XYZ file of C-alpha atoms in Angstrom:
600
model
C 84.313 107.825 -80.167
C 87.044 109.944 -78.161
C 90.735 109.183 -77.481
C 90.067 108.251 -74.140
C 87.174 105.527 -74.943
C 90.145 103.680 -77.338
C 92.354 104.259 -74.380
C 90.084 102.875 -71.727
C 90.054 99.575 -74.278
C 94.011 99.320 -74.597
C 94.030 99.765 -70.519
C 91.174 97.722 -69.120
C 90.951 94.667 -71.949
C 94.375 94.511 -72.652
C 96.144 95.363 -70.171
C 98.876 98.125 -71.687
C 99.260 101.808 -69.822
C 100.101 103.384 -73.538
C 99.506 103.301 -77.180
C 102.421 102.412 -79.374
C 103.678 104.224 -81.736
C 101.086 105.408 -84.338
C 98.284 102.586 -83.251
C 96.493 105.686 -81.807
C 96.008 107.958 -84.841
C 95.337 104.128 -87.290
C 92.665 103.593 -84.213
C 90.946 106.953 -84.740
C 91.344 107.122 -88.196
C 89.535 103.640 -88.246
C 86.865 104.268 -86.027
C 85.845 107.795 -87.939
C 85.384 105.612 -91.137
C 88.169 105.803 -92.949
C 90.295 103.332 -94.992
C 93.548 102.848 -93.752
C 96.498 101.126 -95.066
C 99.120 99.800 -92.256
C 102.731 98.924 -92.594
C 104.052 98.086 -89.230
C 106.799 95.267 -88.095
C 105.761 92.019 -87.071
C 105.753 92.376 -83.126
C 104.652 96.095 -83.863
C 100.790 95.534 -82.574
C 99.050 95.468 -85.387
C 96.999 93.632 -84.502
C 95.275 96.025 -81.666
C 95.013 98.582 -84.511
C 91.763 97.096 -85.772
C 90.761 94.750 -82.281
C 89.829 98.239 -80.284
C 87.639 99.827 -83.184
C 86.052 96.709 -83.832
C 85.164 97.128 -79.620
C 84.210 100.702 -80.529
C 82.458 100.610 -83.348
C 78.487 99.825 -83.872
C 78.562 95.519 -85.767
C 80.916 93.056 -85.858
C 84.129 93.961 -87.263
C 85.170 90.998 -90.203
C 88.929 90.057 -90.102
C 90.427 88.260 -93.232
C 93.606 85.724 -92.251
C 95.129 83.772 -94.674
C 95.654 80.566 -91.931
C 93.846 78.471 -89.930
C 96.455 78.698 -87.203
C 96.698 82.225 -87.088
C 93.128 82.755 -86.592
C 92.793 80.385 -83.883
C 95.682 81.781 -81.904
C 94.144 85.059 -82.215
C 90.522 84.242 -81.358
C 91.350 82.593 -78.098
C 93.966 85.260 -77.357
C 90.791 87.655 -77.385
C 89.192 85.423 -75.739
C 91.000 85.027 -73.091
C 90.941 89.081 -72.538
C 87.373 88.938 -72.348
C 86.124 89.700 -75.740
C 83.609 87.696 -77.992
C 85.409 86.254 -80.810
C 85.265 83.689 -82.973
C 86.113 82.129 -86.288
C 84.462 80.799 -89.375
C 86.914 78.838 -91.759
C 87.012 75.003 -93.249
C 88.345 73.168 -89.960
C 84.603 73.299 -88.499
C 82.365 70.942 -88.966
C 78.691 71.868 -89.826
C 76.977 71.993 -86.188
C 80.022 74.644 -85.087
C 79.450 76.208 -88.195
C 76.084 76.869 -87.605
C 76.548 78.011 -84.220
C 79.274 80.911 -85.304
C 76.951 82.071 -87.512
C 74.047 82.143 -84.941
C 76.296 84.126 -82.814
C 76.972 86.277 -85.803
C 73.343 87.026 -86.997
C 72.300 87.897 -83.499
C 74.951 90.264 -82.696
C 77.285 88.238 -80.140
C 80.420 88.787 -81.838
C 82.946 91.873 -81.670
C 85.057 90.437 -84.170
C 84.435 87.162 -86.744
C 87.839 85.561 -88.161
C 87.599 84.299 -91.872
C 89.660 82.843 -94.251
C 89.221 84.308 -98.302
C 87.852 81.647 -99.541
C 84.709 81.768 -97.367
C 84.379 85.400 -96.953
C 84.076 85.823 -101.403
C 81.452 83.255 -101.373
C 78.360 84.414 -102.804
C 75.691 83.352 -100.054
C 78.091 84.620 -97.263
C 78.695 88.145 -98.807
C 74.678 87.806 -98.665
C 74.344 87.256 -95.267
C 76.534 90.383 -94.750
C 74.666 92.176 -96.231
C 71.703 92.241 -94.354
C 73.830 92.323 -90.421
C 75.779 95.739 -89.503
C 79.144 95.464 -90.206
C 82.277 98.037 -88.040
C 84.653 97.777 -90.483
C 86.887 94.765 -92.360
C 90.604 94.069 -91.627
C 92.893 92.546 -94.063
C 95.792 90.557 -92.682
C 99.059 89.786 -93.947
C 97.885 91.928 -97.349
C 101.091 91.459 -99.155
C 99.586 88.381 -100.258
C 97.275 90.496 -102.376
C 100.123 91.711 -104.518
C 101.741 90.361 -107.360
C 104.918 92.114 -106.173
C 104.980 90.634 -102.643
C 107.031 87.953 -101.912
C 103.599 85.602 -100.991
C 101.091 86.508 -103.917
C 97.619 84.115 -103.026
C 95.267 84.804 -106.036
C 92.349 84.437 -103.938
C 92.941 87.478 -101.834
C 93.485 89.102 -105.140
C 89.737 89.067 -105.474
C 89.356 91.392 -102.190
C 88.577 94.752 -104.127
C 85.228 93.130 -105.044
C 83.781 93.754 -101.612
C 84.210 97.389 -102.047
C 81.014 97.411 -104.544
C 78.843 95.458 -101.729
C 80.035 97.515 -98.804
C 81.052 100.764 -100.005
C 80.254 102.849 -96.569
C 82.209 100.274 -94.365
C 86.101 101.485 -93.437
C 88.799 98.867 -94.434
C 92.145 98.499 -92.974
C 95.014 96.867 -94.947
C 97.753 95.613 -92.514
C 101.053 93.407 -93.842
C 104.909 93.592 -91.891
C 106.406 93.464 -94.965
C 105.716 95.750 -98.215
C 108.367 97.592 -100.479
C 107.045 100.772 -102.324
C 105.134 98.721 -105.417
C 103.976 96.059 -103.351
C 102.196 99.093 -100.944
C 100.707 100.967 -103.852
C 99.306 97.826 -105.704
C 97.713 96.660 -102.493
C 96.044 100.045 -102.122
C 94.611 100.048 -106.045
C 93.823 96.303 -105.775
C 91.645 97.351 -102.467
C 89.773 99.961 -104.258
C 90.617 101.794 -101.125
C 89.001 105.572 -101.174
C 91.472 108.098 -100.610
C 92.863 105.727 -97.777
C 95.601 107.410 -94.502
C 98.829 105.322 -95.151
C 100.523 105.030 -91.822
C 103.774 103.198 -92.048
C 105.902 102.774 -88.946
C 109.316 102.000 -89.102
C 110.693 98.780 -89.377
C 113.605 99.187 -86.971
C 113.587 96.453 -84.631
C 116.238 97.372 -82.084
C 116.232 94.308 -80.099
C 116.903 91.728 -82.488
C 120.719 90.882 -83.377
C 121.492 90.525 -86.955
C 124.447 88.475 -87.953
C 125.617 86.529 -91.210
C 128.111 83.944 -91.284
C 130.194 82.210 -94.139
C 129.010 78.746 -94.472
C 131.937 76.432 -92.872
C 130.556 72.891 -91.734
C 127.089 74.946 -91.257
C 126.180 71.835 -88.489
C 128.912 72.753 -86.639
C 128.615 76.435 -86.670
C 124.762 75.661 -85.890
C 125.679 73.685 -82.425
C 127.645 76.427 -81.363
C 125.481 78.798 -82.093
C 122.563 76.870 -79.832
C 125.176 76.175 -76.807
C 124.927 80.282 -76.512
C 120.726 79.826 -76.324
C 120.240 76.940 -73.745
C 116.566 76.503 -73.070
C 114.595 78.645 -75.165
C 112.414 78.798 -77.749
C 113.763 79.199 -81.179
C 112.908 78.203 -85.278
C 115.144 77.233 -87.926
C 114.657 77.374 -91.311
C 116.082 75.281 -94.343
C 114.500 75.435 -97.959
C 114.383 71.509 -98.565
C 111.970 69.130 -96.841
C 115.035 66.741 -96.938
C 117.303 69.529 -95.280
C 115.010 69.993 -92.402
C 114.509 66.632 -91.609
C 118.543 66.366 -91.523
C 118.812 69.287 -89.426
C 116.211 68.158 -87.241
C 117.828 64.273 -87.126
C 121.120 65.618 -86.221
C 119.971 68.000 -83.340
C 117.680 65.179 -81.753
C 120.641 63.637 -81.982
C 122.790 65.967 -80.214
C 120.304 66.209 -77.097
C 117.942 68.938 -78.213
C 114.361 69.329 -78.528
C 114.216 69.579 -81.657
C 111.016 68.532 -84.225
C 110.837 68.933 -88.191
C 107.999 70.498 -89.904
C 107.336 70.826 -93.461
C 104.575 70.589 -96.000
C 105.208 66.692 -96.908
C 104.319 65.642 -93.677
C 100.694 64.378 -92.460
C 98.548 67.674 -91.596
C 97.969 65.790 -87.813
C 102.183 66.061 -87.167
C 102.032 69.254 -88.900
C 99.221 70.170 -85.884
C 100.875 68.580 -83.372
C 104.093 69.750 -83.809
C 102.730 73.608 -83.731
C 100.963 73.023 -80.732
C 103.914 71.671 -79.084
C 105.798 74.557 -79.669
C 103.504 77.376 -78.902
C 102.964 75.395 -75.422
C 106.733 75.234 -75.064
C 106.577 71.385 -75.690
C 109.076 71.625 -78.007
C 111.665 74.372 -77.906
C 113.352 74.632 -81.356
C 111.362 74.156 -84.831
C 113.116 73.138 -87.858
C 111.214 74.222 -90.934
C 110.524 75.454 -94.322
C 108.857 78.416 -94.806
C 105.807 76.786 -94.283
C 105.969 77.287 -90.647
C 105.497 80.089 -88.930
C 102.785 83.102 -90.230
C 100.196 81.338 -87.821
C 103.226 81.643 -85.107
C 101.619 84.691 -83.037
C 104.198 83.212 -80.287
C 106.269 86.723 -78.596
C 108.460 84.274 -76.596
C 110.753 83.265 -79.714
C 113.942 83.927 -79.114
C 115.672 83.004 -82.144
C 115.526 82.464 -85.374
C 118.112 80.728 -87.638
C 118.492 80.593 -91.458
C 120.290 77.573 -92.326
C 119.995 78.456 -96.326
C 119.829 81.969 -98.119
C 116.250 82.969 -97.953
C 114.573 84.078 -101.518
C 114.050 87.720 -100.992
C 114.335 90.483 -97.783
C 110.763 90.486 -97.618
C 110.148 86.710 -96.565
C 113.973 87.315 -94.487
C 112.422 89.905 -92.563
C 108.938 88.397 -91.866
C 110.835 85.184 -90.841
C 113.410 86.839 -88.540
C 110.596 88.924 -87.119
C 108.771 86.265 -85.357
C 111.856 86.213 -82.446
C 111.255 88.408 -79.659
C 107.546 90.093 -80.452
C 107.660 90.793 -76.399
C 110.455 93.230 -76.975
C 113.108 91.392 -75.332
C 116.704 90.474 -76.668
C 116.497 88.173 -79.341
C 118.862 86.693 -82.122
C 119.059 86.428 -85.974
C 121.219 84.282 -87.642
C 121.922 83.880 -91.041
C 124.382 80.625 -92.847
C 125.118 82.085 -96.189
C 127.699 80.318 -98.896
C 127.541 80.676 -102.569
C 126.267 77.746 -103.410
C 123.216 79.100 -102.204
C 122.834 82.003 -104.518
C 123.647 79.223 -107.267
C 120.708 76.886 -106.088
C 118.111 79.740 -105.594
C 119.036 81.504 -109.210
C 118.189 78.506 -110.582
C 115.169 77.944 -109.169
C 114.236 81.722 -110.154
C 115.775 81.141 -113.600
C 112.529 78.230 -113.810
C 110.585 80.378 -113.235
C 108.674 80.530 -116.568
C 106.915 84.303 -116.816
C 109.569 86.743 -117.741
C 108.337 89.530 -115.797
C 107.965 87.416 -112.415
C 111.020 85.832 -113.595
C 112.625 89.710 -113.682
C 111.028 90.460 -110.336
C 112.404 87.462 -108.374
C 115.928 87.756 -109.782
C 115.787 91.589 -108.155
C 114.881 90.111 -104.968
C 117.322 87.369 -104.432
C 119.791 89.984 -105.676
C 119.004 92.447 -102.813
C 118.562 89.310 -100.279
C 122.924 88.529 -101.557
C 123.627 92.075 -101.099
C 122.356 91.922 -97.867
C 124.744 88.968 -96.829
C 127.802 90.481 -98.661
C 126.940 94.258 -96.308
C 129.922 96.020 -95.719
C 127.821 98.459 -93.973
C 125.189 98.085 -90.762
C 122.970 95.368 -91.716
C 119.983 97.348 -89.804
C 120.530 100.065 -92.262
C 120.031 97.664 -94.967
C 117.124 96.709 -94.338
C 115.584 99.749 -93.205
C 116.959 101.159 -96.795
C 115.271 98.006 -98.805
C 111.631 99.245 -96.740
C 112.713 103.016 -97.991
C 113.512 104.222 -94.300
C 116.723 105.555 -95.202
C 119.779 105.011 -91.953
C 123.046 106.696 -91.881
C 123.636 105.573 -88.164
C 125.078 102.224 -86.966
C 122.802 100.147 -85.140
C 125.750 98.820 -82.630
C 123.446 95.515 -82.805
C 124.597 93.716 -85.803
C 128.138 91.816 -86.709
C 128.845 94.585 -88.648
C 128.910 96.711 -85.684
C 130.147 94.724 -83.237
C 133.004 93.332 -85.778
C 133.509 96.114 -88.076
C 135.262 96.009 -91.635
C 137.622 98.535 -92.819
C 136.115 101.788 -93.686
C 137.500 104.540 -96.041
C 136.414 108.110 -97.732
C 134.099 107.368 -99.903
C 132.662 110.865 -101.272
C 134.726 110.767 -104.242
C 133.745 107.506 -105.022
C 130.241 108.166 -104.366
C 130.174 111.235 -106.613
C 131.876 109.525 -109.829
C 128.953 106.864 -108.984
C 126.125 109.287 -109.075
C 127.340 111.566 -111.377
C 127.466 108.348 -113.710
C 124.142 107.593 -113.211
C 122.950 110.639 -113.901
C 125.089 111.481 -117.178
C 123.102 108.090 -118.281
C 119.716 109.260 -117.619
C 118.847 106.937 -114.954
C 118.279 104.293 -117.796
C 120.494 101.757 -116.958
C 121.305 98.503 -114.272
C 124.377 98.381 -112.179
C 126.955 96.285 -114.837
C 126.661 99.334 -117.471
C 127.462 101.913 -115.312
C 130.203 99.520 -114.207
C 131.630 99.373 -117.139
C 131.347 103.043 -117.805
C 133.168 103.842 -114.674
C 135.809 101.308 -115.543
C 135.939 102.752 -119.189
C 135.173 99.474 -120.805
C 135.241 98.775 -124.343
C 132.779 96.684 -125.291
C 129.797 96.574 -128.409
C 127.323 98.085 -126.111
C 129.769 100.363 -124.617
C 129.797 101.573 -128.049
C 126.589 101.181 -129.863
C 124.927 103.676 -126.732
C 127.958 106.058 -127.512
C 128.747 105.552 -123.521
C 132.180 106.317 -124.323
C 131.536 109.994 -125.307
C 129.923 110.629 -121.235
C 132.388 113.136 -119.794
C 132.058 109.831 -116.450
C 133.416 107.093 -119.119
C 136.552 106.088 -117.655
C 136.794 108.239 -114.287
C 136.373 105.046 -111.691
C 139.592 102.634 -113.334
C 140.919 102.507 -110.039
C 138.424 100.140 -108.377
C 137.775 97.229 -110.265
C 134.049 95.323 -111.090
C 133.898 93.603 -107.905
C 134.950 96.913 -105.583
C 132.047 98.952 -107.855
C 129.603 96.736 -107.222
C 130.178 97.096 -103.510
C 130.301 100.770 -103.578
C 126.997 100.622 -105.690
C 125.901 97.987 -103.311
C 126.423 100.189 -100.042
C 125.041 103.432 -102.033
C 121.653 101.659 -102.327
C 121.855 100.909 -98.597
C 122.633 103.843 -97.533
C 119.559 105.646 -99.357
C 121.441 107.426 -102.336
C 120.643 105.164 -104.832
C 117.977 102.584 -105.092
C 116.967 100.473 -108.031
C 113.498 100.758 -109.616
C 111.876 97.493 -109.277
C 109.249 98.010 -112.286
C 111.733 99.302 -114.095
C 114.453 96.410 -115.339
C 116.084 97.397 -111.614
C 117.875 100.461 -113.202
C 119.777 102.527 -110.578
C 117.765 105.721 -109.971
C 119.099 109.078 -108.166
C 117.358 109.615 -104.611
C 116.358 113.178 -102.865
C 119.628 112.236 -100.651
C 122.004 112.870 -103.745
C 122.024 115.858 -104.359
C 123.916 116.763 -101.686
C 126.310 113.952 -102.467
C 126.887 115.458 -105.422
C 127.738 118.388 -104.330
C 129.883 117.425 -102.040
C 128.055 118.342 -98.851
C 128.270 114.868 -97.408
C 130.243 113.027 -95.802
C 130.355 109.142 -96.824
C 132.103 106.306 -95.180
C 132.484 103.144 -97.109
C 133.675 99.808 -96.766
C 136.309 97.744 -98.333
C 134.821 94.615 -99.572
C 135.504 91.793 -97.526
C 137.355 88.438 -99.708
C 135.579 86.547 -97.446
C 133.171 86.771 -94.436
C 134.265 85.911 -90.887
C 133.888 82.011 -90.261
C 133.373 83.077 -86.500
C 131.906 85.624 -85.424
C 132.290 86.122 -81.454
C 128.867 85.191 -80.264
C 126.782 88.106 -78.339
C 125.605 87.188 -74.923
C 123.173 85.603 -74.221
C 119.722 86.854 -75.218
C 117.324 85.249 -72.829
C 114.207 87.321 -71.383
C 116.907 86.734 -68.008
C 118.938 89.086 -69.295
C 117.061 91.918 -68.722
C 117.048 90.478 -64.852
C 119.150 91.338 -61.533
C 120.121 88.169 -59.893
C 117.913 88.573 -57.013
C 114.439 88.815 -59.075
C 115.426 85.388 -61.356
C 114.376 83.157 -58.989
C 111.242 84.988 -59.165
C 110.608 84.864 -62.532
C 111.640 81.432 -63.132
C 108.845 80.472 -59.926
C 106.450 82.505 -61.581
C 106.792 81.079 -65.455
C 106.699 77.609 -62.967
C 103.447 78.729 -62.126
C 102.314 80.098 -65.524
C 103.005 76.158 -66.722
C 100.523 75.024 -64.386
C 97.702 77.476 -65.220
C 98.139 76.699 -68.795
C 98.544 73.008 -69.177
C 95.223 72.902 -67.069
C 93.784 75.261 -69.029
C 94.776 73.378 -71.840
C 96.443 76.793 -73.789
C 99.730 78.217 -74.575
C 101.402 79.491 -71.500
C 101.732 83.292 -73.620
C 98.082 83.582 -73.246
C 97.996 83.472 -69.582
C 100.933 86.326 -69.293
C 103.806 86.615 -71.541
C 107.484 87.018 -70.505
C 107.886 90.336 -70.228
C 104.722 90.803 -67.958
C 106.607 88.059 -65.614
C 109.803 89.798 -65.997
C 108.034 93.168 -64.753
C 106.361 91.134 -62.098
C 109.723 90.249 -60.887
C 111.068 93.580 -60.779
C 107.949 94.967 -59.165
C 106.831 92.371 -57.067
C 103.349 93.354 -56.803
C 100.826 92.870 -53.688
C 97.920 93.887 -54.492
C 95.335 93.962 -57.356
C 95.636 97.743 -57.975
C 99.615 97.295 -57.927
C 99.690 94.335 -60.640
C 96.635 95.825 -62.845
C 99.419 98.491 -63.044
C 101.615 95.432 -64.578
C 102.006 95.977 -68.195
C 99.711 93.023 -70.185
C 97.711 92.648 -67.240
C 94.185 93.490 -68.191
C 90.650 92.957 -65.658
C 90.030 90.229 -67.428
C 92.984 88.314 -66.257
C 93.057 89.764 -63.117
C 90.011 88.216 -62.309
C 91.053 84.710 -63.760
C 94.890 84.575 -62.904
C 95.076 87.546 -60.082
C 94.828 85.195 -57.142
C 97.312 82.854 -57.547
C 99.958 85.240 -59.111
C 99.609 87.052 -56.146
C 99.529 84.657 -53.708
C 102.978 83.717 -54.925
C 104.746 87.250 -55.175
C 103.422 87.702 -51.403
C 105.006 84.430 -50.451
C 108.581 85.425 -52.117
């Protein structure tokens, strides 16, 4: 299949005039028969990376989803483009059962959704066998990896398929994978000499910002008076928190519902469909909500406690603005926190797990304590190294004092490497500081020509330095390794003095208040005249979908309406031209969107 058939796909199912970046080469790497593995930000399209092959390729194309929810949403968002989809997991009873797997053994379907469990089982692997299959996608993979932050044992048992359908392509597709978790998902796959495409995780229009914990409530309700009317989740790690949370802001007017993994599996329901039908704008949750959440109109999401590790941070704070548009991160830290979640991780009875969570909520602090571009720290944690300042964070927009940091930097490295790369950040600490202690001395530390050259700066000031070295891509610590501090390609040239570095004075405390950024409402991106319009139109778009009985994203999302508005369309060549208007729903939703930009 050429370029242009995938193209003609992405243009006349889906609606979209161009590919993203690197979904064309995963497309054609997929529909030559290879296996790929896929690393792309949630909101990155993914999703379409394995959709259009499936479309292209000769079968039906089996996608693995860890949740109900998720496949659902996705199965009648292809549906609603026109293509024959369906799923086959435990919430359907035996005579809809049956009928997906009619559908599937007479070659209906493009694309069959299925959850682990039924996929391994022994009779359905069977009836695979015997139908033509385009290829199998594995969502959310991270869950395959002991090393991710959401291990599921049964996906573990994945690589067993490759002995029952050895000339079928896989894909592998997660958001969220640092450098072990991406290698053991490969080796677990039993991929064969698979393309790794991994696109960065930069995503520009969401603002990062951390504040101290100060009457979190009250910093809360003045965080939502600068997001009136709009969608948004927060998330707090207790049941009893959330249902606090959720108390307080039903008290204080909003729309607010709790969700969590004590309550009834009907409220649980109910609640999710309220908000992805814009029922209910703001979620309060545990982590339980949210990976079935294939919602692009979220425009913020709020951490009311430290999250566990960057990982399950950046999933979370990815599901706000998947359309693109301005959207807002905000994160309550305090130390208490750090206190709860170490001891959680200190119950955490295998030592090497035990070893491996303690890293993560380590780098999850550091990146609450950044005295550097919080973007860049994150990029840095998913090894895409940043040196430049995002202008989108608090950092940026509030900056802390910087000074010259080379020498610094180079006493740092140059420590590291006089110790072989062998050892964790309070060593070389104390080697810096010229420490005298039984360790100092039983490792002969104190004969290194570094032992004593960083006295000026004491523990806490090191650890920041060492803290925004690792962010900035000089350093990073070695995960499998007891987190000792390792020497990057980038240092070299540190070392030799061929870079410049600018650091950051550690901050006593974090600003209570950070000045808020405007608003970030899809609105925003609007001239006055053209709001009316797009408010009338998302009027309309409420209509269609609450007789349709779906969630108003699946008729058009918000920036389709906000391009509507700028464009005003008049006729059906001028809004196919609309980006995320396909022929599909020009045929079902053409007329009356039309109708109404001619009458404005």
């Amino acid at each position: 299949m050429s370029h242009s058939s995938a193209l003609n796909v992405l243009q006349t199912v889906y609606g979209y005039d161009s590919f993203r970046s690197q979904q064309q080469e995963i497309i054609e790497d997929l529909i030559s028969g290879q296996d790929c593995f896929v690393l792309m930000p949630t909101g990155g399209g993914k999703s379409l990376c394995y959709q259009i092959p499936a479309l292209l390729r000769q079968g039906t194309a089996i996608v693995v989803s860890p949740l109900i929810a998720l496949m659902q949403d996705q199965v009648s968002a292809l549906q609603a483009n026109g293509v024959s989809a369906a799923y086959y997991n435990s919430s359907l009873d035996a005579q809809s059962a049956e009928a997906v797997l009619a559908q599937l053994h007479s070659g209906q379907l493009d694309l069959l959704y299925v959850s682990p469990e039924r996929l391994l089982n022994q009779s359905f692997i069977q009836r695979l066998q015997s139908l033509p299959i385009a290829l199998f996608a594995i969502d959310e993979a991270h869950c395959i990896s002991q090393w991710g932050h959401d291990f599921r044992p049964e996906y573990r048992q994945m690589g067993a398929l490759r002995e029952w359908f050895s000339a079928v392509p896989f894909i592998a597709l997660t958001a969220t994978a640092d450098r072990a978790t991406r290698q053991d998902i490969i080796d677990k796959l039993q991929f064969h000499q698979p393309k790794v495409h991994i696109s960065s995780f930069d995503r520009p229009n969401i603002r990062y910002r951390v504040l101290e914990k100060s009457n979190p409530m009250k910093q809360l309700l003045a965080f939502l008076e600068t997001q009136p009317n709009v969608s948004g989740i927060i998330y707090a790690l207790s049941r009893k928190r959330v249902e606090e949370v959720a108390e307080k802001l039903k008290e204080e007017g909003f729309n607010a519902k709790a969700y969590h993994a004590g309550l009834p599996s009907e409220i649980r329901q109910k609640v999710h469909q309220q908000f992805i039908r814009d029922e209910v704008d703001i979620v309060v949750a545990t982590v339980a909500f949210g990976m079935g959440i294939d919602k692009p109109n979220v425009r913020f999401v709020v951490h009311y406690d430290l999250p566990k590790n960057i990982e399950g941070y950046y999933q979370e704070t990815g599901r706000a603005g998947r359309d693109g548009l301005p959207s807002e991160a905000l994160l309550l830290f305090g130390m208490q926190d750090v206190a709860t979640a170490k001891h959680f991780v200190e119950n955490v009875s295998d030592e090497e797990q035990r070893r491996l969570e303690n890293f993560k909520l380590s780098s999850m602090v550091d990146f609450a304590e950044a005295q550097t571009c919080r973007r860049n720290v994150l990029l840095n944690y998913f090894a895409e190294p940043s040196h430049k300042a995002c202008g989108n964070c608090d950092i940026c927009l509030d900056p802390p004092t910087l000074f010259d940091g080379k020498e610094a930097a180079q006493k740092a490295l140059s420590c590291i490497y006089r110790m072989q790369q062998g050892f964790g950040a309070k060593q070389v600490i104390d080697v810096l500081r010229g420490m005298d202690n039984e360790r100092i001395r039983n490792l002969n530390h104190h004969q290194l020509s570094t032992y004593g050259i960083g006295k000026e700066y004491s523990a806490q000031e090191w650890s920041s330095i060492l803290r925004q070295l690792i962010h900035l891509g000089y350093i990073y610590q070695d995960i499998q390794n007891y987190s000792v501090l390792k020497l990057t390609e980038l240092s070299g040239d540190v070392l030799k003095g061929k870079t410049e570095i600018q650091l950051a004075f550690p901050k006593k405390t974090l600003n209570k208040v950070t000045r808020p950024g405007k608003r970030s409402s899809s609105k925003e991106t609007l001239l006055d005249k053209d709001r009316a319009c797009f408010e009338e139109l998302r009027v309309l778009r409420k209509e269609i979908a609450e007789s349709e009985d779906k969630p108003a994203y699946q008729i058009f999302g918000d920036a389709t309406l906000v391009e509507m508005a700028q464009k005003r369309p008049k006729t059906d060549a001028e809004l196919l031209a609309i980006s995320g208007v396909g022929e599909k729903k020009l045929e079902n939703y053409g007329f009356e969107f039309l109708a109404a930009l001619r009458a404005m």
